[in-house]
mmCIF file of C-alpha atoms in Angstrom:
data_model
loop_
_atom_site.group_PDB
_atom_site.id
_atom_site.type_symbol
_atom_site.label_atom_id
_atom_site.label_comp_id
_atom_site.label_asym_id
_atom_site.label_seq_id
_atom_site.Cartn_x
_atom_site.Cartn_y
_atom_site.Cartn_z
ATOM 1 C CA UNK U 256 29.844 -3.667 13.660
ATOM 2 C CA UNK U 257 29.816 -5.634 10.449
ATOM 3 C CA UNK U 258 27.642 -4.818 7.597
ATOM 4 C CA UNK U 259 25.857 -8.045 7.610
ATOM 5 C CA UNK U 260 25.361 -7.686 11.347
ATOM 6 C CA UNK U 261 23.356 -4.630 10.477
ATOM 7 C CA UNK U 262 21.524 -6.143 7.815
ATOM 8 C CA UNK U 263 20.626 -8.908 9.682
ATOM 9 C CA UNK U 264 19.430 -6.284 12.758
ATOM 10 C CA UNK U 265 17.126 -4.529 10.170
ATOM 11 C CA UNK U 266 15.499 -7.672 9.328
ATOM 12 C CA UNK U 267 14.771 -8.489 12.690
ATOM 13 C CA UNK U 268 13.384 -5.692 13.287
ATOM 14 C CA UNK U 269 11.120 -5.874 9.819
ATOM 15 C CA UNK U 270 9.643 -9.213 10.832
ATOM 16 C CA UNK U 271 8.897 -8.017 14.596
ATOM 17 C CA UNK U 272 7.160 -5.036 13.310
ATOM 18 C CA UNK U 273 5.223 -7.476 11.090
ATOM 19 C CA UNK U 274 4.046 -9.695 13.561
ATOM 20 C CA UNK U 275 3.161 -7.006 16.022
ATOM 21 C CA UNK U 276 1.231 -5.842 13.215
ATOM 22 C CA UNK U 277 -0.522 -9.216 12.840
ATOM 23 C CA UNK U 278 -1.220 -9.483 16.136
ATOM 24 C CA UNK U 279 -3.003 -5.594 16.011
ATOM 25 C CA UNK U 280 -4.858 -6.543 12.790
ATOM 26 C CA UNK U 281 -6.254 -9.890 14.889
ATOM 27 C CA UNK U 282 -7.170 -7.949 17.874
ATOM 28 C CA UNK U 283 -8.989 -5.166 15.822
ATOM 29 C CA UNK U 284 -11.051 -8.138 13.650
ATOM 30 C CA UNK U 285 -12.095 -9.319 17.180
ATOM 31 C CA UNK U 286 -12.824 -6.649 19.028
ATOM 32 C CA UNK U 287 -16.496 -4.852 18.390
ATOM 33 C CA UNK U 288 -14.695 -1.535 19.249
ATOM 34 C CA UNK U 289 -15.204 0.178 15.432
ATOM 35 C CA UNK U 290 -17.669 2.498 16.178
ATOM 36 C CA UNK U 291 -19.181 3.901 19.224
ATOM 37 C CA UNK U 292 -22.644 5.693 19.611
ATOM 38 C CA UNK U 293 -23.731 7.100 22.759
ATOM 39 C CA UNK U 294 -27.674 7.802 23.118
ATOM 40 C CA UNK U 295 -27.714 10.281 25.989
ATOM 41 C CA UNK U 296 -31.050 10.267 27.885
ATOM 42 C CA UNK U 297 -32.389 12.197 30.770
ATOM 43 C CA UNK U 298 -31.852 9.041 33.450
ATOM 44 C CA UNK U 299 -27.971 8.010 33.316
ATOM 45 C CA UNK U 300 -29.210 4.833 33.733
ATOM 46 C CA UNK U 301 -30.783 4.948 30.429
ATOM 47 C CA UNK U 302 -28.183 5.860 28.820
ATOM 48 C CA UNK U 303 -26.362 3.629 26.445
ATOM 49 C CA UNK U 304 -23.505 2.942 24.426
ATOM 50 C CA UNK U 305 -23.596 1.427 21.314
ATOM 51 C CA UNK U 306 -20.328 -0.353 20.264
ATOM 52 C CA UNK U 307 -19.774 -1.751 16.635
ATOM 53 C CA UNK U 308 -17.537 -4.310 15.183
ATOM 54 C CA UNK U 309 -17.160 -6.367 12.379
ATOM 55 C CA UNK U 310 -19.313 -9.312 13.129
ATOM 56 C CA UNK U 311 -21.515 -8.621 16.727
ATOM 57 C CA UNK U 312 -22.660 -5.486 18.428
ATOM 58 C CA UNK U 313 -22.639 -4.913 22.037
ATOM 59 C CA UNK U 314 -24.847 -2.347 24.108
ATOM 60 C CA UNK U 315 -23.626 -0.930 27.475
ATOM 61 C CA UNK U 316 -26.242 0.534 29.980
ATOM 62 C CA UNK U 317 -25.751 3.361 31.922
ATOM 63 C CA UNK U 318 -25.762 0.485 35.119
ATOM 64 C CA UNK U 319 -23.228 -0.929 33.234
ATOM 65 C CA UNK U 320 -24.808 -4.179 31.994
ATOM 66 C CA UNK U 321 -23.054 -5.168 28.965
ATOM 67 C CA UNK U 322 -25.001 -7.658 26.203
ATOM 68 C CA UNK U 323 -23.423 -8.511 22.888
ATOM 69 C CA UNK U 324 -24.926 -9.888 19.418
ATOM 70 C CA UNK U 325 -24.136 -11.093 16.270
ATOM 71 C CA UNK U 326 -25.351 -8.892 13.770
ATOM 72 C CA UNK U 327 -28.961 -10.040 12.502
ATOM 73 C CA UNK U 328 -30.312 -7.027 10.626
ATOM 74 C CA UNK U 329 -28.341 -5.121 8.233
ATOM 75 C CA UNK U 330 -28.466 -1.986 10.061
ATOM 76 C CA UNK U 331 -26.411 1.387 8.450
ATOM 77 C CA UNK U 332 -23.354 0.452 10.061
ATOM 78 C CA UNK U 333 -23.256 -3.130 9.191
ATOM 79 C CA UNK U 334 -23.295 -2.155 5.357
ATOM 80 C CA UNK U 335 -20.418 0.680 6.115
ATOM 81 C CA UNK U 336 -18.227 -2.079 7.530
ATOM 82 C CA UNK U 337 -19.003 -4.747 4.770
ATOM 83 C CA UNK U 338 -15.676 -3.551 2.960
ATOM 84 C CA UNK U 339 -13.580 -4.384 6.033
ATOM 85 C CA UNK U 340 -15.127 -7.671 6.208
ATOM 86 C CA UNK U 341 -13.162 -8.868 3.186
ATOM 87 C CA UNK U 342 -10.514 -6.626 3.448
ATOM 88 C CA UNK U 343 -9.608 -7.509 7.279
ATOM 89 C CA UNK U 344 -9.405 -11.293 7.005
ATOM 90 C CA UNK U 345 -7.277 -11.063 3.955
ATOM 91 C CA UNK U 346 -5.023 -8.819 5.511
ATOM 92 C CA UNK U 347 -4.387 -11.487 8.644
ATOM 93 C CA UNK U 348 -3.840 -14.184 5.941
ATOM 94 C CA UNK U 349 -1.611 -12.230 4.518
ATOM 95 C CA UNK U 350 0.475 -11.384 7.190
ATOM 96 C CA UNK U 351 0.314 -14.847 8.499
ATOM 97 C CA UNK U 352 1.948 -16.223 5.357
ATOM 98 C CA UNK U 353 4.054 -13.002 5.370
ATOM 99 C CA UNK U 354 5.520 -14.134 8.852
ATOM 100 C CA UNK U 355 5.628 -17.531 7.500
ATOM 101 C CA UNK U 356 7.627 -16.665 4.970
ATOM 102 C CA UNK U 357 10.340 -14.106 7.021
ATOM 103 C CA UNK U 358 10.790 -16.997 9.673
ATOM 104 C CA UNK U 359 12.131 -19.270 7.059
ATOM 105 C CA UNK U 360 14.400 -16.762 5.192
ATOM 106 C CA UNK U 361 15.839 -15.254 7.736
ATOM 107 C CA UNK U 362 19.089 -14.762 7.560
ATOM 108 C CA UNK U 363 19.022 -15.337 11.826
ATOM 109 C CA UNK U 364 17.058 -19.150 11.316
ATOM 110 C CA UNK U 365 19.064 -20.507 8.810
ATOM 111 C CA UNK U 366 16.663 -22.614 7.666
ATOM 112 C CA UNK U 367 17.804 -22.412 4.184
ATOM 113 C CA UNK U 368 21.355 -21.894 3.670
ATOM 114 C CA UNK U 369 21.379 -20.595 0.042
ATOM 115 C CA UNK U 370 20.952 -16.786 -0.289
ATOM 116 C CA UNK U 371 19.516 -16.587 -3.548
ATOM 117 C CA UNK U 372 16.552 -18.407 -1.761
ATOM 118 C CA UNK U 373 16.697 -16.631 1.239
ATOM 119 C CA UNK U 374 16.450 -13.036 -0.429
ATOM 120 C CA UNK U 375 13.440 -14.476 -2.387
ATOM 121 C CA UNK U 376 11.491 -15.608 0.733
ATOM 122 C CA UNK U 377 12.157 -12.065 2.425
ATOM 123 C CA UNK U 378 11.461 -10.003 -0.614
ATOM 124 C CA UNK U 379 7.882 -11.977 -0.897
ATOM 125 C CA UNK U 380 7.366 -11.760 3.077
ATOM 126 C CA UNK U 381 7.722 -7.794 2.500
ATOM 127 C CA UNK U 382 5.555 -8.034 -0.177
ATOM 128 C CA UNK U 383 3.244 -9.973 1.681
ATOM 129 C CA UNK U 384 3.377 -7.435 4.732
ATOM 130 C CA UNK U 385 3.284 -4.082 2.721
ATOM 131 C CA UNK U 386 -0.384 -5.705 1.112
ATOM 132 C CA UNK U 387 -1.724 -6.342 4.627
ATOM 133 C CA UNK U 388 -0.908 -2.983 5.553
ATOM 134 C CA UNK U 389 -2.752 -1.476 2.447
ATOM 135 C CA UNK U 390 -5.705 -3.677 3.097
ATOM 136 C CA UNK U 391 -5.571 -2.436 6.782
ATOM 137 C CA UNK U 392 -5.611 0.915 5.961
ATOM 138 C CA UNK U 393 -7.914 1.334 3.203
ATOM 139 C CA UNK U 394 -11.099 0.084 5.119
ATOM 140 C CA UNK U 395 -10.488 2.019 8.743
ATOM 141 C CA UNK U 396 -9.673 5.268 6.827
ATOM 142 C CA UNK U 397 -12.721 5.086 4.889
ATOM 143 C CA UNK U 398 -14.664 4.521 7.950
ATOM 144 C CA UNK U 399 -13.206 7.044 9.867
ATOM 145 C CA UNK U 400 -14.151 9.138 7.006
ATOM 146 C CA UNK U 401 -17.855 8.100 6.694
ATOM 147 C CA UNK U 402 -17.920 8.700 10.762
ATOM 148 C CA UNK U 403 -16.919 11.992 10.700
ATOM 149 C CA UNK U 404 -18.366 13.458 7.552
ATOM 150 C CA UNK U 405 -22.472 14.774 7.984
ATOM 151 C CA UNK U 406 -23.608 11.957 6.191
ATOM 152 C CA UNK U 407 -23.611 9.782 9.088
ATOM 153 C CA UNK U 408 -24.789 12.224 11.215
ATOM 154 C CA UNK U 409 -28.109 11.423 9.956
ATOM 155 C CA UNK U 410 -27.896 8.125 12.467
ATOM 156 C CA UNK U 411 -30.020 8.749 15.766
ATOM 157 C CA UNK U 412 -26.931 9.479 18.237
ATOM 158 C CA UNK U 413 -23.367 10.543 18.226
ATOM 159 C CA UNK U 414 -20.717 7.900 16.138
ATOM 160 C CA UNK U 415 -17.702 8.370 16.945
ATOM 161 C CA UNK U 416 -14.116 6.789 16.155
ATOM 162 C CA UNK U 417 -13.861 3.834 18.093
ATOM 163 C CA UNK U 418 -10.372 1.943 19.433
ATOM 164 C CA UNK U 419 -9.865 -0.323 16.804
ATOM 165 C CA UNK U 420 -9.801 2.187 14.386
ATOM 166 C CA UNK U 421 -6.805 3.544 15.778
ATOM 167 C CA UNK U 422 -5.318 0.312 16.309
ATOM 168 C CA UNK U 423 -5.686 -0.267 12.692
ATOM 169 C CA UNK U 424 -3.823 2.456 12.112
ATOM 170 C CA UNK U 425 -0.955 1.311 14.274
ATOM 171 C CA UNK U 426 -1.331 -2.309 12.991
ATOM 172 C CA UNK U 427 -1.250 -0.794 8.974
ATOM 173 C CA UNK U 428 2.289 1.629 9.519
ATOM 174 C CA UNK U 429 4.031 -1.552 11.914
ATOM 175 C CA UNK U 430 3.309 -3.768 8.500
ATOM 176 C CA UNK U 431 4.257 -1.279 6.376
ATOM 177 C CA UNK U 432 7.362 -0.242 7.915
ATOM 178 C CA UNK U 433 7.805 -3.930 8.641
ATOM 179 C CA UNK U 434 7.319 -4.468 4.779
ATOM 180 C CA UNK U 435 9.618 -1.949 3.890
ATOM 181 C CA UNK U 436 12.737 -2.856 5.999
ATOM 182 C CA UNK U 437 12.518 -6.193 4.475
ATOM 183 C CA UNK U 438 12.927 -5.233 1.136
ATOM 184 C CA UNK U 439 15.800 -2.700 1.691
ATOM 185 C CA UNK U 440 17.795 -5.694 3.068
ATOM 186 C CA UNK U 441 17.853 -7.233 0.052
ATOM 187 C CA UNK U 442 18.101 -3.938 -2.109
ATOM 188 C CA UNK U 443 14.656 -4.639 -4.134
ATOM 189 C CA UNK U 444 12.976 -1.128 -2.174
ATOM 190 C CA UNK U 445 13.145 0.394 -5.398
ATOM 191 C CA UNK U 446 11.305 -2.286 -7.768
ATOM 192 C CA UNK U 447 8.922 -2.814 -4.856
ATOM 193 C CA UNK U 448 7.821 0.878 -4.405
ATOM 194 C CA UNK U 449 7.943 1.124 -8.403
ATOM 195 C CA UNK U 450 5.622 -2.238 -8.795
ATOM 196 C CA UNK U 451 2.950 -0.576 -6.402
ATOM 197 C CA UNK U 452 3.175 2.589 -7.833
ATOM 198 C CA UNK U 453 2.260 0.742 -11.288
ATOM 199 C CA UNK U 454 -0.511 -1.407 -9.432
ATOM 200 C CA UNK U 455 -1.879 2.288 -8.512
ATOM 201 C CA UNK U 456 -1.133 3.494 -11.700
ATOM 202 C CA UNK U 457 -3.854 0.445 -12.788
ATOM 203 C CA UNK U 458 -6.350 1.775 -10.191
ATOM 204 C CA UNK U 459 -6.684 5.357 -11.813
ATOM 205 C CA UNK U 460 -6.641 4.004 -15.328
ATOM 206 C CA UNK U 461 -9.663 2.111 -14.481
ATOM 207 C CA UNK U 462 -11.492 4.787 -12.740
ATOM 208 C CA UNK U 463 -10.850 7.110 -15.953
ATOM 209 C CA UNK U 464 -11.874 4.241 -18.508
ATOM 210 C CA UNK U 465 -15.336 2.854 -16.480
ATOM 211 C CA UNK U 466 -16.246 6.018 -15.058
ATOM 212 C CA UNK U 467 -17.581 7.911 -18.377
ATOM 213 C CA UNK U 468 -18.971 11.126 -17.985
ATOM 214 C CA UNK U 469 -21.599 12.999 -19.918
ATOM 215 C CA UNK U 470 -20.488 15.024 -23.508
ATOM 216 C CA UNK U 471 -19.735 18.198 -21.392
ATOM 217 C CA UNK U 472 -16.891 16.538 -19.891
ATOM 218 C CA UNK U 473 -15.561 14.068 -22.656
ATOM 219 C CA UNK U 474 -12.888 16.319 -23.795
ATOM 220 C CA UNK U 475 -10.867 16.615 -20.174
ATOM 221 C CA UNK U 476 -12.047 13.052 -19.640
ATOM 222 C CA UNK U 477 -10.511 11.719 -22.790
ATOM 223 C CA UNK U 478 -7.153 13.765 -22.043
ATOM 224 C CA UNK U 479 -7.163 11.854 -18.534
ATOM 225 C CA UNK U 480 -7.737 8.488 -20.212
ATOM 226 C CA UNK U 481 -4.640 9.125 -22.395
ATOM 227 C CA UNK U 482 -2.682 10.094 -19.795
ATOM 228 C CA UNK U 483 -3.362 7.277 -17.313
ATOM 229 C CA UNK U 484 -3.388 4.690 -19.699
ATOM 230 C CA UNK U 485 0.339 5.872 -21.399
ATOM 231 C CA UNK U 486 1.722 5.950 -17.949
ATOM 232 C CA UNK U 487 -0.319 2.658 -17.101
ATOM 233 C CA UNK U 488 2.049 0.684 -20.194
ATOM 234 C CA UNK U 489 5.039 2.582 -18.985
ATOM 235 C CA UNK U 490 4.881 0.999 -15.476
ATOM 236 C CA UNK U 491 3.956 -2.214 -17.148
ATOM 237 C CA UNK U 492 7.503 -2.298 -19.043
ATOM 238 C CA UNK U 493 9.157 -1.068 -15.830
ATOM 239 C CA UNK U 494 7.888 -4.063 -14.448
ATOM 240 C CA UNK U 495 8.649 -6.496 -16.971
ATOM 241 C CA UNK U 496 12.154 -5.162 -17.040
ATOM 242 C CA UNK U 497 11.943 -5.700 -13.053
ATOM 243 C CA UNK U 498 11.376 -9.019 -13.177
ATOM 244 C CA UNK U 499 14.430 -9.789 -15.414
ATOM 245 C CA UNK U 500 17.218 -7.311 -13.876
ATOM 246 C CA UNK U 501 16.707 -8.253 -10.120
ATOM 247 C CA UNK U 502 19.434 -10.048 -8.842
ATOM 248 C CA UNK U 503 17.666 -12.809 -6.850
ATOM 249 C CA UNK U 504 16.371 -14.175 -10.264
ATOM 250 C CA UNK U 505 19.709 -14.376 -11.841
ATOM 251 C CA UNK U 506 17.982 -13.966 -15.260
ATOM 252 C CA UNK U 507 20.752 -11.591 -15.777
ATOM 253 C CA UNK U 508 24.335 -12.851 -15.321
ATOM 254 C CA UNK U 509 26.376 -9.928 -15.586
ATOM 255 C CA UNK U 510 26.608 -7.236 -13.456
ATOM 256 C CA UNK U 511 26.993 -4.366 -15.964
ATOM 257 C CA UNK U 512 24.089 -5.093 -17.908
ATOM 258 C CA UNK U 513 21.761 -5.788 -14.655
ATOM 259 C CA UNK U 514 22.841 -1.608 -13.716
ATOM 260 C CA UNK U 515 21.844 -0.759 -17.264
ATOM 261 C CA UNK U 516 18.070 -2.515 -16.482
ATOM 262 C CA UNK U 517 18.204 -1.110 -13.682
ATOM 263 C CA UNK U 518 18.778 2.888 -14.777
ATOM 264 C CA UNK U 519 16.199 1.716 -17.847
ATOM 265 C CA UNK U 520 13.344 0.764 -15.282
ATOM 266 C CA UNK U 521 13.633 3.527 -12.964
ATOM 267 C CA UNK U 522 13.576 5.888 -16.325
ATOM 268 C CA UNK U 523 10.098 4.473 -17.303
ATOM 269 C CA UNK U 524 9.229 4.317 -13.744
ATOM 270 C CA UNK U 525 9.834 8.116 -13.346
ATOM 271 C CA UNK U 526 8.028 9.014 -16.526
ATOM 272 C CA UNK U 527 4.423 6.828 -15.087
ATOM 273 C CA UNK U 528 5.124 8.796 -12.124
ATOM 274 C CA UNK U 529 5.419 12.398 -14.093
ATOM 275 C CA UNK U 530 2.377 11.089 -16.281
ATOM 276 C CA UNK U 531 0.430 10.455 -13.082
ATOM 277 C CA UNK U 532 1.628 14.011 -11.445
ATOM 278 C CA UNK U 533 0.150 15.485 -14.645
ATOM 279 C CA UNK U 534 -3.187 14.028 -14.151
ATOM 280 C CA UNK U 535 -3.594 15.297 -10.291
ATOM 281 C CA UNK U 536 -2.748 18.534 -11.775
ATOM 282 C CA UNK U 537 -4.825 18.770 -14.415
ATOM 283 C CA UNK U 538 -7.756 17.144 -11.925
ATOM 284 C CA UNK U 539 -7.066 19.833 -9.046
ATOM 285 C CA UNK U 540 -7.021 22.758 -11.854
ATOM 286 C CA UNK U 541 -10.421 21.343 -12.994
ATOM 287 C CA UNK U 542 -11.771 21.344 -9.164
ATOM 288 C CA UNK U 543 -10.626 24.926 -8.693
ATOM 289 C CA UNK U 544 -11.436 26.409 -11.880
ATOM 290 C CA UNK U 545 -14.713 25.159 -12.869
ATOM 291 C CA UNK U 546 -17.738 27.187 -11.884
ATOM 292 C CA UNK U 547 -20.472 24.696 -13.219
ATOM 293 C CA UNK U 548 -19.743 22.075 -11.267
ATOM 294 C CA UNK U 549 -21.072 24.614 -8.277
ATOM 295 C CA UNK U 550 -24.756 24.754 -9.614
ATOM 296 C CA UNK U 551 -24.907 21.699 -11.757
ATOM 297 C CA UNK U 552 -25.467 18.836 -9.907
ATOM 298 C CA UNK U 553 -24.709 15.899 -12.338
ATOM 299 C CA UNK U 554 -21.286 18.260 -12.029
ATOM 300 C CA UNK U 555 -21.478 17.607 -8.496
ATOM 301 C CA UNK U 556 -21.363 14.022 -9.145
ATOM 302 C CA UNK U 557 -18.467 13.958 -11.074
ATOM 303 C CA UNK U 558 -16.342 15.502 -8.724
ATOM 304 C CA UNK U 559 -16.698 12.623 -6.171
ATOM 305 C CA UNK U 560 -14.817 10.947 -8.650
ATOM 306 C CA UNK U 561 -12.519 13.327 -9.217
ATOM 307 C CA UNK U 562 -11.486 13.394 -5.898
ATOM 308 C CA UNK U 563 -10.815 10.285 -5.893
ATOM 309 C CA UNK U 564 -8.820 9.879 -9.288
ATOM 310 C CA UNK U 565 -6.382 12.850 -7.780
ATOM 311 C CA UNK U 566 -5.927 10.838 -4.622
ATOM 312 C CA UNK U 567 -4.830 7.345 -6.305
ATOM 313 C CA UNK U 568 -2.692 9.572 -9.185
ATOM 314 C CA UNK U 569 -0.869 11.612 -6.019
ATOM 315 C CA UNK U 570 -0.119 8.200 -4.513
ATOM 316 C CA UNK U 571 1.126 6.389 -7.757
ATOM 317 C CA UNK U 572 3.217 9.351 -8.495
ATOM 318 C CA UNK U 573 4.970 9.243 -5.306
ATOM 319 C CA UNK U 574 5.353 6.002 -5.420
ATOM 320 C CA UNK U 575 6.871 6.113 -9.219
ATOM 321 C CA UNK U 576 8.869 8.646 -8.856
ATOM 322 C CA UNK U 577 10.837 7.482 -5.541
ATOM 323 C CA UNK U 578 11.220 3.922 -6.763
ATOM 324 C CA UNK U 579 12.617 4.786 -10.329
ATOM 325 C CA UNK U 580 14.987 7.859 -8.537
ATOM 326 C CA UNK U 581 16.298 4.940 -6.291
ATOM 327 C CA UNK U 582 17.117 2.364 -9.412
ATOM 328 C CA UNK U 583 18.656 5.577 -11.283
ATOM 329 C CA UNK U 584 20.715 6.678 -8.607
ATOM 330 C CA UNK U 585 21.959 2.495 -8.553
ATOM 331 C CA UNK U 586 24.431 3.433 -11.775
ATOM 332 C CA UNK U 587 26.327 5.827 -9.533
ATOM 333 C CA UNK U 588 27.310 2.891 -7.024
ATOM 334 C CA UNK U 589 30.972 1.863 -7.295
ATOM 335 C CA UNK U 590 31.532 -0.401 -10.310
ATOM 336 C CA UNK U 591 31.529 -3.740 -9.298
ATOM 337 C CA UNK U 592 33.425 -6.750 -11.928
ATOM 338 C CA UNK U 593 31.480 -8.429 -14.063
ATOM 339 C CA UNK U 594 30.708 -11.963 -12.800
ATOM 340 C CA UNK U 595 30.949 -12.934 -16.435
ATOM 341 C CA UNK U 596 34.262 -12.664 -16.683
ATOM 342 C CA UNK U 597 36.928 -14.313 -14.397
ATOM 343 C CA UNK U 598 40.146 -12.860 -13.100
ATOM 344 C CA UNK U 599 43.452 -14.300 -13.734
ATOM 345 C CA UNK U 600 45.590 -15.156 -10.401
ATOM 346 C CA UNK U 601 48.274 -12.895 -9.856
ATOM 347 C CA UNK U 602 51.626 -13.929 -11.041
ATOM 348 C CA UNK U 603 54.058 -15.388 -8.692
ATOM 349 C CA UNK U 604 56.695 -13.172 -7.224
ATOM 350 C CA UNK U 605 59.869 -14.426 -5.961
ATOM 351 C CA UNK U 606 60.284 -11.002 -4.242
ATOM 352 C CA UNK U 607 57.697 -12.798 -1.710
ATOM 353 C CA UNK U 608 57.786 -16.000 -2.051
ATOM 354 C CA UNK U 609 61.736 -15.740 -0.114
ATOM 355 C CA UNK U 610 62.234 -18.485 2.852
#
């Protein structure tokens, strides 16, 4: 089988992953299947089931009458699932243009016969995809996670995970994977996982800059501040130097050169990612070594945010570290001839040019 016949199999594949995906992430914004509570009463025909979604609710008696509502109170659970009301929608616009965009520049369509502008179209289609997965999954996992923690418990009845929230899930890894096999067919995994990384990178700068704490906690705070925000500007020149040494933008003519920005980038995309790695560490030594935050509570409070600095630094780190390995690892390829320079025909030989 030829190379490009493989190629063009993994992008088939990518973009039917990403519309099965869409077609999840539609189903789960219609469906009122988010939550379920169950009041349990002496009569089983009293008994009723409680199921929430996004915009209506819908109770089921025990004699299985079945009446749905729009929402017209803001109850707990409608204020728990306001963040998946933005985050939902702009997930299925996303994949719709992402789909939009992979049907055109498929290599299987031909709708546009250059590459250069095919390779564009996918790369921003896997973009596209790998957003709408991170918008799926950020909003059911924090629900799941307000479900089963004892805050919610404090809701009259038993929640419990309801279908779409595992359908979300499904919906979030088809886009990603989706996402991802369209940017390894046009070699740009690397920058991609590299520009994300950065974008998290962003994320736990913020958190460390807006979040101040009180003078106890000023000195780790201001060595997390450094941290973030020196491996913050790293990514940032990674990704300025992505934007010039891809090949689809042909900013760069010759090949040799393009390598070079490409072993650079992944360099200063491995050092975010080590900066970021330090800052989980020093975090998780904080959690496990401090005693006050156990009986103070405003120490209590900070370690909420703690938790959730470590979490974005342990994905940006990943993320760093396996997109710049990926463009470093690029320099060991086989050396390919500068397209700046052009080749002289071979000489003619009258050893085999005979009659």
């Amino acid at each position: 089988m030829d190379i490009m016949d493989i190629v063009e199999m993994v992008e088939v594949v990518g973009i039917a992953l990403g519309v099965i995906g869409l077609i999840l992430t539609i189903v789960i914004c219609a469906l009122p299947t988010w939550i379920v509570t169950t009041f349990i009463a002496d009569n089983s025909a009293n008994t009723e089931v409680i199921l929430y979604g996004l915009w209506m609710s819908c109770v089921t008696q025990g004699t299985g009458q079945t009446q749905c509502e729009v929402y017209n109170s803001m109850l707990y659970w409608e204020y728990v699932l306001q963040p998946a009301r933005a985050m939902i929608p702009t997930a299925m616009i996303l994949g719709v243009l992402g789909v939009m965009f992979s049907m055109v520049g498929a290599k299987c369509t031909n709708c546009i016969k250059e590459k250069t502008s095919q390779a564009k179209l996918i790369i921003i289609a896997g973009i596209l995809f790998i957003l709408a997965g991170i918008l799926i999954i950020i909003p059911v996992s924090l629900l799941a996670r307000s479900i089963i923690s004892d805050s919610s418990m404090r809701i009259k009845g038993k929640p419990e995970l309801g279908a779409s929230l595992y359908f979300g899930w499904v919906a979030a890894a088809l886009l990603l994977i989706g996402g991802v096999l369209l940017c390894i067919t046009v070699g740009v995994f690397g920058w991609t996982m590299g520009i994300f990384g950065w974008i998290s990178s962003l994320v736990s700068c913020c958190i460390s800059i807006l979040y101040y704490p009180a003078p106890p906690y000023w000195g780790m705070w201001k060595v997390l501040m450094t941290i973030t925000s020196i491996s913050s500007t790293l990514g940032a020149l990674g990704v300025m130097g992505s934007i010039f040494g891809t090949r689809c933008c042909n900013c760069i003519k010759s090949n040799r050169i393009r390598v070079k920005a490409r072993f650079v980038v992944g360099i200063f995309f491995i050092l975010a990612g080590i900066l970021q790695f330090t800052t989980e560490i020093v975090v998780v030594h904080y959690l496990i070594t401090d005693v006050q935050r156990q009986i103070d509570n405003f120490a209590k409070f900070i370690v909420f945010k703690l938790v959730i600095l470590a979490e974005v630094c342990s994905w940006s780190a990943c993320m760093l570290l396996i997109g710049g390995t990926i463009l470093c690892c690029s320099i060991f390829k086989r050396n390919q001839p500068d397209s700046t320079t052009f080749s002289q025909p071979p000489a003619n030989n009258s050893v085999f040019n005979r009659s």
